[in-house]
Coordinates of C-alpha atoms in Angstrom, one line a residue:
M1 CA 15.2 -9.6 -47.4
T2 CA 11.7 -8.7 -48.0
Y3 CA 8.4 -10.2 -46.2
T4 CA 5.2 -9.8 -46.4
A5 CA 2.9 -9.7 -43.0
G6 CA 2.2 -13.4 -43.2
E7 CA 5.5 -14.2 -43.9
L8 CA 6.7 -12.4 -41.1
A9 CA 4.4 -14.0 -39.0
K10 CA 6.0 -17.5 -39.7
K11 CA 8.9 -16.7 -39.2
L12 CA 8.3 -15.5 -35.8
G13 CA 5.8 -17.7 -34.9
V14 CA 2.8 -15.1 -34.6
S15 CA 0.0 -15.0 -36.7
A16 CA -0.6 -12.3 -39.3
R17 CA -3.2 -10.6 -37.2
T18 CA -0.5 -10.2 -34.8
V19 CA 1.9 -8.6 -37.0
R20 CA -1.1 -6.4 -38.2
F21 CA -1.9 -5.2 -34.9
Y22 CA 1.3 -4.0 -34.1
D23 CA 1.1 -2.1 -37.0
E24 CA -2.2 -0.6 -36.6
K25 CA -0.5 0.2 -33.0
N26 CA 2.6 2.1 -35.2
L27 CA 5.0 -0.2 -33.4
L28 CA 5.8 -2.2 -36.7
S29 CA 5.6 0.0 -39.7
P30 CA 6.1 -2.1 -43.1
Q31 CA 9.3 -0.6 -45.2
S32 CA 7.8 -0.7 -48.3
Y33 CA 4.5 -1.4 -50.3
S34 CA 4.4 -4.5 -53.2
E35 CA 2.8 -3.5 -56.6
A36 CA -0.2 -4.9 -55.3
G37 CA -0.5 -3.0 -52.1
Y38 CA 0.9 -5.4 -49.8
R39 CA 2.9 -4.5 -46.8
L40 CA 6.7 -5.5 -47.0
Y41 CA 8.8 -6.2 -44.2
D42 CA 12.9 -6.4 -43.8
D43 CA 15.2 -8.2 -41.2
G44 CA 15.2 -5.1 -39.4
S45 CA 11.4 -5.2 -38.6
A46 CA 11.5 -8.6 -38.1
E47 CA 14.2 -7.6 -35.3
R48 CA 11.7 -4.9 -34.2
L49 CA 9.0 -7.3 -33.7
Q50 CA 11.3 -9.8 -32.2
K51 CA 11.8 -7.0 -29.0
I52 CA 8.1 -6.2 -29.3
L53 CA 6.9 -9.7 -28.7
M54 CA 9.6 -10.4 -25.6
L55 CA 8.5 -7.0 -24.2
R56 CA 4.7 -8.3 -24.6
F57 CA 6.0 -12.0 -23.0
M58 CA 7.5 -9.8 -19.6
D59 CA 4.5 -8.0 -19.5
F60 CA 4.8 -5.0 -20.5
S61 CA 1.9 -2.7 -22.1
I62 CA 1.2 -1.7 -25.1
E63 CA 2.1 2.6 -23.9
Q64 CA 4.9 1.1 -22.1
I65 CA 6.3 -0.5 -25.5
E66 CA 5.7 2.5 -27.7
K67 CA 7.9 4.5 -24.9
I68 CA 10.6 2.1 -24.9
M69 CA 10.6 1.5 -28.9
H70 CA 10.2 5.4 -29.6
Q71 CA 11.9 7.3 -27.3
N72 CA 15.7 7.3 -27.5
D73 CA 16.3 9.0 -23.6
F74 CA 14.1 6.4 -22.2
N75 CA 15.2 4.9 -19.1
V76 CA 15.0 0.7 -19.8
K77 CA 17.0 -0.1 -16.8
E78 CA 14.8 1.5 -14.8
S79 CA 11.4 0.4 -16.9
L80 CA 12.8 -3.2 -15.9
N81 CA 13.4 -2.9 -12.4
E82 CA 9.7 -1.7 -12.5
Q83 CA 8.6 -4.3 -14.3
E84 CA 10.4 -6.9 -12.5
R85 CA 8.6 -5.5 -9.1
L86 CA 5.0 -5.8 -11.2
L87 CA 6.0 -9.4 -11.9
L88 CA 6.9 -10.7 -8.2
A89 CA 4.3 -8.8 -6.6
K90 CA 2.1 -10.6 -8.9
K91 CA 3.7 -13.9 -8.5
Q92 CA 3.0 -13.4 -4.8
H93 CA -0.2 -12.3 -5.5
I94 CA -0.8 -16.0 -7.3
E95 CA 1.0 -17.6 -4.3
Q96 CA -1.0 -16.7 -2.0
I97 CA -4.4 -17.5 -3.7
L98 CA -3.2 -20.6 -4.5
C99 CA -1.9 -21.2 -0.6
A100 CA -5.5 -20.2 0.2
V101 CA -7.0 -23.1 -2.4
Q102 CA -5.0 -25.5 -1.1
K103 CA -5.9 -25.0 2.4
T104 CA -9.5 -24.5 1.4
K105 CA -9.2 -27.9 0.1
S106 CA -7.6 -29.3 3.0
I107 CA -10.3 -28.1 5.2
L108 CA -12.7 -29.8 2.8
A109 CA -11.1 -32.7 2.9
A110 CA -10.5 -33.3 6.8
K111 CA -14.5 -32.5 7.0
S112 CA -15.2 -34.9 4.1
D113 CA -13.1 -37.6 6.2
N114 CA -15.1 -40.7 7.1
T115 CA -12.8 -41.8 10.0
C116 CA -15.8 -41.5 12.6
G117 CA -18.4 -43.8 10.7
V118 CA -20.6 -40.6 10.0
Q119 CA -21.5 -39.7 5.9
K120 CA -20.8 -35.8 5.3
N121 CA -23.0 -34.4 3.5
E122 CA -21.8 -33.1 0.3
G123 CA -24.0 -30.0 0.1
E124 CA -22.2 -28.9 3.6
N125 CA -19.2 -29.4 1.6
E126 CA -19.6 -27.3 -1.2
D127 CA -21.0 -24.7 1.0
D128 CA -18.0 -24.5 2.9
F129 CA -16.2 -24.3 -0.1
W130 CA -17.7 -21.4 -1.7
K131 CA -17.6 -19.7 1.6
N132 CA -13.9 -20.1 1.9
M133 CA -13.5 -18.9 -1.7
R134 CA -15.1 -15.5 -0.6
H135 CA -12.9 -15.1 2.1
I136 CA -10.2 -15.6 -0.4
V137 CA -11.3 -12.9 -2.6
D138 CA -11.9 -10.2 0.1
I139 CA -8.4 -10.9 1.3
T140 CA -7.5 -10.9 -2.2
R141 CA -9.2 -7.5 -3.2
K142 CA -8.5 -5.6 0.2
R143 CA -4.7 -6.4 -0.4
E144 CA -4.8 -4.8 -4.0
Y145 CA -6.7 -2.1 -2.4
V146 CA -4.0 -1.1 -0.3
I147 CA -1.3 -1.6 -2.7
A148 CA -2.9 0.7 -5.2
Q149 CA -3.9 3.2 -2.5
Y150 CA -0.1 3.5 -1.4
E151 CA 1.8 2.9 -4.1
Q152 CA 2.9 6.9 -4.2
D153 CA 2.6 9.3 -1.9
D154 CA -0.2 11.7 -3.3
N155 CA -3.2 9.9 -1.5
L156 CA -1.2 10.3 1.8
Q157 CA -0.7 14.0 1.3
K158 CA -4.2 14.4 0.9
R159 CA -4.7 12.5 4.2
I160 CA -2.1 14.3 6.6
S161 CA -2.7 17.8 5.3
I162 CA -6.6 17.9 6.7
H163 CA -4.5 16.9 10.3
D164 CA -3.5 20.3 9.9
Y165 CA -6.7 21.5 11.2
S166 CA -5.2 19.8 14.9
T167 CA -6.8 21.5 17.7
S168 CA -3.7 20.1 20.4
S169 CA -1.0 22.2 20.9
V170 CA 1.3 19.5 20.0
G171 CA 1.3 17.5 16.6
F172 CA 0.5 13.8 16.6
Y173 CA 4.2 12.8 15.7
Q174 CA 5.8 14.9 18.3
W175 CA 3.4 13.4 20.7
M176 CA 4.4 9.6 19.5
L177 CA 8.2 11.0 19.4
E178 CA 8.0 11.2 23.2
K179 CA 6.0 7.8 23.8
I180 CA 8.7 6.0 21.3
N181 CA 11.2 7.9 24.0
L182 CA 14.4 7.7 21.7
A183 CA 17.4 8.1 22.5
P184 CA 21.4 8.4 20.9
N185 CA 22.9 5.7 18.8
M186 CA 19.5 3.5 18.8
K187 CA 19.0 1.3 16.3
I188 CA 15.4 1.9 14.7
L189 CA 13.4 -0.6 12.2
D190 CA 10.1 1.8 10.7
I191 CA 7.8 -1.2 9.4
G192 CA 5.7 0.4 6.8
C193 CA 7.7 3.9 6.6
G194 CA 5.5 5.4 3.6
N195 CA 7.2 9.0 2.6
A196 CA 9.3 9.3 6.0
A197 CA 6.7 12.0 6.8
F198 CA 7.3 11.3 10.7
W199 CA 11.2 11.5 10.4
L200 CA 11.1 14.8 8.6
S201 CA 8.3 16.0 11.0
I202 CA 10.6 15.3 14.1
A203 CA 13.8 15.7 12.5
H204 CA 14.7 18.6 14.9
L205 CA 13.8 16.7 17.7
L206 CA 16.1 13.4 17.0
P207 CA 18.5 12.7 19.3
E208 CA 22.1 12.0 17.5
N209 CA 23.6 8.9 15.9
L210 CA 20.5 7.0 14.8
E211 CA 20.4 4.3 12.7
I212 CA 17.4 4.5 10.8
H213 CA 16.2 2.0 8.8
L214 CA 12.9 2.5 6.8
V215 CA 10.9 -0.6 5.2
D216 CA 7.8 0.0 2.6
Y217 CA 6.2 -1.9 0.0
S218 CA 5.7 0.6 -2.5
S219 CA 8.8 2.2 -4.3
G220 CA 6.8 5.2 -5.0
M221 CA 6.5 5.7 -1.3
L222 CA 10.8 4.7 -1.0
S223 CA 11.5 7.0 -3.3
S224 CA 9.5 9.8 -1.6
A225 CA 11.4 8.4 1.9
Q226 CA 14.7 9.0 0.3
R227 CA 14.2 12.8 -0.5
N228 CA 13.1 13.3 2.7
M229 CA 16.2 11.5 4.8
Q230 CA 18.4 13.3 2.3
E231 CA 16.6 16.7 3.3
I232 CA 16.8 16.0 7.0
N233 CA 20.7 15.1 6.7
A234 CA 20.6 18.3 4.7
Q235 CA 19.1 20.7 7.3
F236 CA 20.9 18.9 10.5
P237 CA 24.3 17.6 9.4
E238 CA 25.6 17.6 13.1
K239 CA 22.7 14.6 14.2
N240 CA 24.8 12.1 12.1
L241 CA 21.5 10.1 11.0
H242 CA 22.0 7.2 9.1
Y243 CA 19.5 5.9 7.3
I244 CA 19.0 2.1 5.2
L245 CA 15.7 2.0 2.8
D246 CA 14.7 -1.4 1.8
R247 CA 11.9 -2.8 -0.1
R248 CA 9.9 -5.4 2.1
D249 CA 6.1 -6.2 2.5
A250 CA 4.7 -6.0 5.6
A251 CA 2.5 -9.3 4.6
D252 CA 5.2 -11.5 4.6
F253 CA 7.7 -9.7 6.6
S254 CA 11.3 -10.8 6.8
Y255 CA 14.4 -8.6 7.4
P256 CA 18.6 -9.5 7.3
V257 CA 19.4 -7.3 10.3
S258 CA 18.2 -7.5 14.1
D259 CA 18.9 -6.3 17.7
F260 CA 16.9 -3.1 17.4
D261 CA 16.1 -0.5 19.9
R262 CA 12.9 0.0 18.6
V263 CA 10.7 -1.4 16.4
M264 CA 7.8 0.7 14.9
A265 CA 4.4 0.1 12.4
N266 CA 2.7 3.0 12.4
H267 CA -1.1 3.0 10.9
L268 CA 0.1 -0.1 9.5
L269 CA -1.5 -3.3 11.0
F270 CA -5.2 -2.3 10.6
H271 CA -4.2 -3.2 6.5
L272 CA -3.1 -6.8 7.3
N273 CA -5.4 -9.9 8.5
S274 CA -5.1 -11.2 11.3
E275 CA -2.8 -13.7 9.9
A276 CA -0.1 -12.0 8.5
R277 CA -0.5 -10.0 12.0
F278 CA 0.7 -12.5 14.4
A279 CA 3.5 -13.6 11.8
L280 CA 4.9 -10.6 11.6
Y281 CA 4.5 -10.3 15.6
Q282 CA 6.9 -13.0 15.7
K283 CA 9.0 -11.7 12.9
I284 CA 9.3 -8.4 15.3
S285 CA 10.0 -10.1 18.5
S286 CA 13.1 -11.8 17.0
L287 CA 14.3 -8.2 15.7
L288 CA 14.0 -7.0 18.9
K289 CA 16.9 -6.6 21.1
E290 CA 16.3 -7.6 25.2
G291 CA 14.3 -4.4 26.5
G292 CA 13.6 -3.2 23.4
L293 CA 9.9 -1.8 22.2
F294 CA 7.5 -2.3 19.7
T295 CA 5.2 0.6 19.2
C296 CA 2.4 0.7 16.8
S297 CA 0.0 3.7 15.9
L298 CA -3.7 2.8 15.2
I299 CA -7.4 4.4 15.0
G300 CA -10.0 4.0 17.4
Q301 CA -13.5 3.2 17.1
K302 CA -14.8 6.8 16.5
H303 CA -12.1 8.5 14.5
L304 CA -13.8 10.8 12.2
F305 CA -17.0 10.2 13.2
E306 CA -18.7 13.1 12.3
L307 CA -17.4 13.0 8.3
H308 CA -18.4 9.4 8.3
E309 CA -21.8 9.9 9.1
L310 CA -21.6 13.0 6.4
L311 CA -20.7 10.0 4.0
R312 CA -23.5 7.5 5.5
E313 CA -26.3 9.7 5.0
H314 CA -25.2 11.6 1.5
Y315 CA -23.2 8.9 -0.1
P316 CA -23.3 5.6 1.1
Q317 CA -22.3 4.1 -1.6
I318 CA -18.4 5.3 -0.6
K319 CA -16.7 2.3 1.1
I320 CA -15.3 4.1 4.6
P321 CA -11.8 2.2 5.0
S322 CA -12.2 1.7 8.4
N323 CA -15.3 -0.2 8.7
S324 CA -13.4 -3.3 7.5
F325 CA -10.4 -2.5 10.2
D326 CA -10.5 -5.5 12.6
I327 CA -7.6 -4.4 15.2
L328 CA -8.3 -0.8 16.5
L329 CA -6.7 1.1 19.3
E330 CA -9.7 -0.5 21.8
N331 CA -8.6 -4.0 21.1
A332 CA -5.2 -4.2 19.8
H333 CA -3.6 -5.3 23.5
L334 CA -5.8 -8.4 23.1
E335 CA -3.7 -9.9 20.4
L336 CA -0.4 -8.1 21.1
D337 CA -0.2 -9.2 24.6
H338 CA 0.4 -12.9 23.1
Y339 CA 3.8 -11.7 21.7
F340 CA 4.7 -8.8 23.6
K341 CA 4.0 -7.1 27.3
V342 CA 2.0 -5.0 26.1
L343 CA 3.2 -1.8 28.8
E344 CA 0.4 0.5 27.8
T345 CA -1.9 1.9 25.6
D346 CA -2.4 6.3 24.7
E347 CA -4.8 7.9 22.5
Q348 CA -3.8 11.6 22.3
K349 CA -6.7 14.2 23.0
N350 CA -7.2 15.4 19.8
D351 CA -10.0 16.9 17.6
L352 CA -10.4 18.7 14.3
L353 CA -11.5 22.2 13.3
V354 CA -11.7 22.1 9.7
P355 CA -12.1 25.3 8.3
D356 CA -11.8 24.9 4.8
E357 CA -14.0 22.3 2.7
Q358 CA -11.8 21.8 -0.1
A359 CA -9.5 20.0 2.6
V360 CA -12.5 17.7 3.6
L361 CA -12.8 17.3 -0.2
L362 CA -9.6 16.1 -0.8
Y363 CA -9.1 13.9 2.3
V364 CA -12.4 11.9 1.2
S365 CA -11.4 11.9 -2.4
S366 CA -8.5 10.0 -1.2
Y367 CA -10.4 6.8 0.4
S368 CA -10.6 5.3 -3.2
D369 CA -11.5 5.8 -7.1
E370 CA -14.9 5.5 -6.4
A371 CA -14.9 8.0 -3.5
K372 CA -12.9 10.7 -6.2
D373 CA -15.5 10.1 -8.8
T374 CA -18.4 10.3 -6.9
V375 CA -17.5 13.6 -4.7
M376 CA -15.6 15.6 -7.6
G377 CA -18.5 14.7 -9.6
D378 CA -20.8 15.8 -7.4
R379 CA -18.4 18.4 -5.8
D380 CA -20.3 21.8 -5.6
Q381 CA -23.1 19.6 -3.7
F382 CA -20.5 18.0 -1.3
L383 CA -19.1 21.5 0.0
S384 CA -22.5 22.4 0.5
Y385 CA -23.2 19.6 2.7
V386 CA -20.0 20.1 4.3
R387 CA -20.6 23.6 4.9
E388 CA -24.0 22.7 6.2
K389 CA -22.3 21.1 9.4
K390 CA -19.6 24.0 10.1
N391 CA -20.6 25.5 13.5
A392 CA -21.5 29.3 14.3
D393 CA -17.1 29.8 14.2
G394 CA -17.3 28.4 10.4
F395 CA -15.3 25.4 11.5
F396 CA -16.6 21.5 11.1
F397 CA -16.1 19.8 14.2
I398 CA -14.7 16.1 13.5
H399 CA -13.2 13.9 16.7
K400 CA -9.7 12.3 15.8
S401 CA -9.1 9.3 17.5
T402 CA -5.7 8.0 17.2
G403 CA -3.3 6.3 19.4
I404 CA -0.4 4.4 20.1
V405 CA 0.1 0.8 22.0
T406 CA 3.8 0.4 23.3
C407 CA 5.0 -3.0 23.9
E408 CA 8.4 -4.3 25.0
K409 CA 10.1 -7.6 24.0
K410 CA 9.1 -10.5 26.5
K411 CA 12.0 -11.8 28.4
S412 CA 13.4 -15.3 27.3
P413 CA 12.6 -17.9 29.6

């Protein structure tokens, strides 16, 4: 049976304009043309359009649909898994905004309650409303920025590479390993593991028979982590390391396994708002066994001071991520002490002497798309600014302030 565009649209409950749109996108081609030049479609076209509409309903992009419809070897199952992940993230995003709106409404309702016999000014309530809503938007934008930054490990690799120019004789990961104090047969939970670069770097120093649970929000990071852990096991089979990968959100954390000897959160906490951190601390405490340690690496107030001074002087429009952090190495113990016994806060004595301007350029470009567009568009001038900052030996000195807070699970009363 043949259909005109209008008839096909009516059959599937869409507009004729929708049919023409997918035709223009080369997703739905007519089977023939009438003598008058009208496009004609058949039952196969109807089935194809039904598939397109189903994929659009599931929020697939036109580009994704084109791959699914045109490439025989396209992995539909993998694409569906990815789409499921994106939809769940959107669902969580909407739920977080809805929860925040409901909290704001509750606050306003409480403030307008006339139980004390005092009439509240409605204008004041409106000001409070917009203040709270702006707070919601700020939190949401920060959350989306973090997700985008760490969806794959490209930006992470750019940030790690500049630390190759460390002045310390011991790398940060090895220094951190000494603080964590691992022993054979331990069970470890690494929250926000990223691409497992930490484990790959210190694999040769690890004790035997560890059970390592690697958790991250990004499926791209977890894929890289899996490859790195497989490489570790291939290089050091005698260590008998067992690892478990799981996709979890630190901002709303839960985990089915407990009795961990160590729980780690490296360079993670400053990406979470205080409410999410407090909930995470409670969960971590419940997952630790008696005497277990929680360790978290953080940056200090003066971290990369010289680099950020350069940006403030020449590129004030570039947002420096750490400017928005409300937890740093210097103040972390103030909130951690409510949930754990804080044992010590240590800062590694370490700075950077960077001879390569390109490494600095790549590092700054990892801050955001805006930063990347700015410095790459002004590449030669940016490199010139860095060269001007070099000392007589040809190095750009950058102070590095990174360290670790070590906490112990509080004893049950």
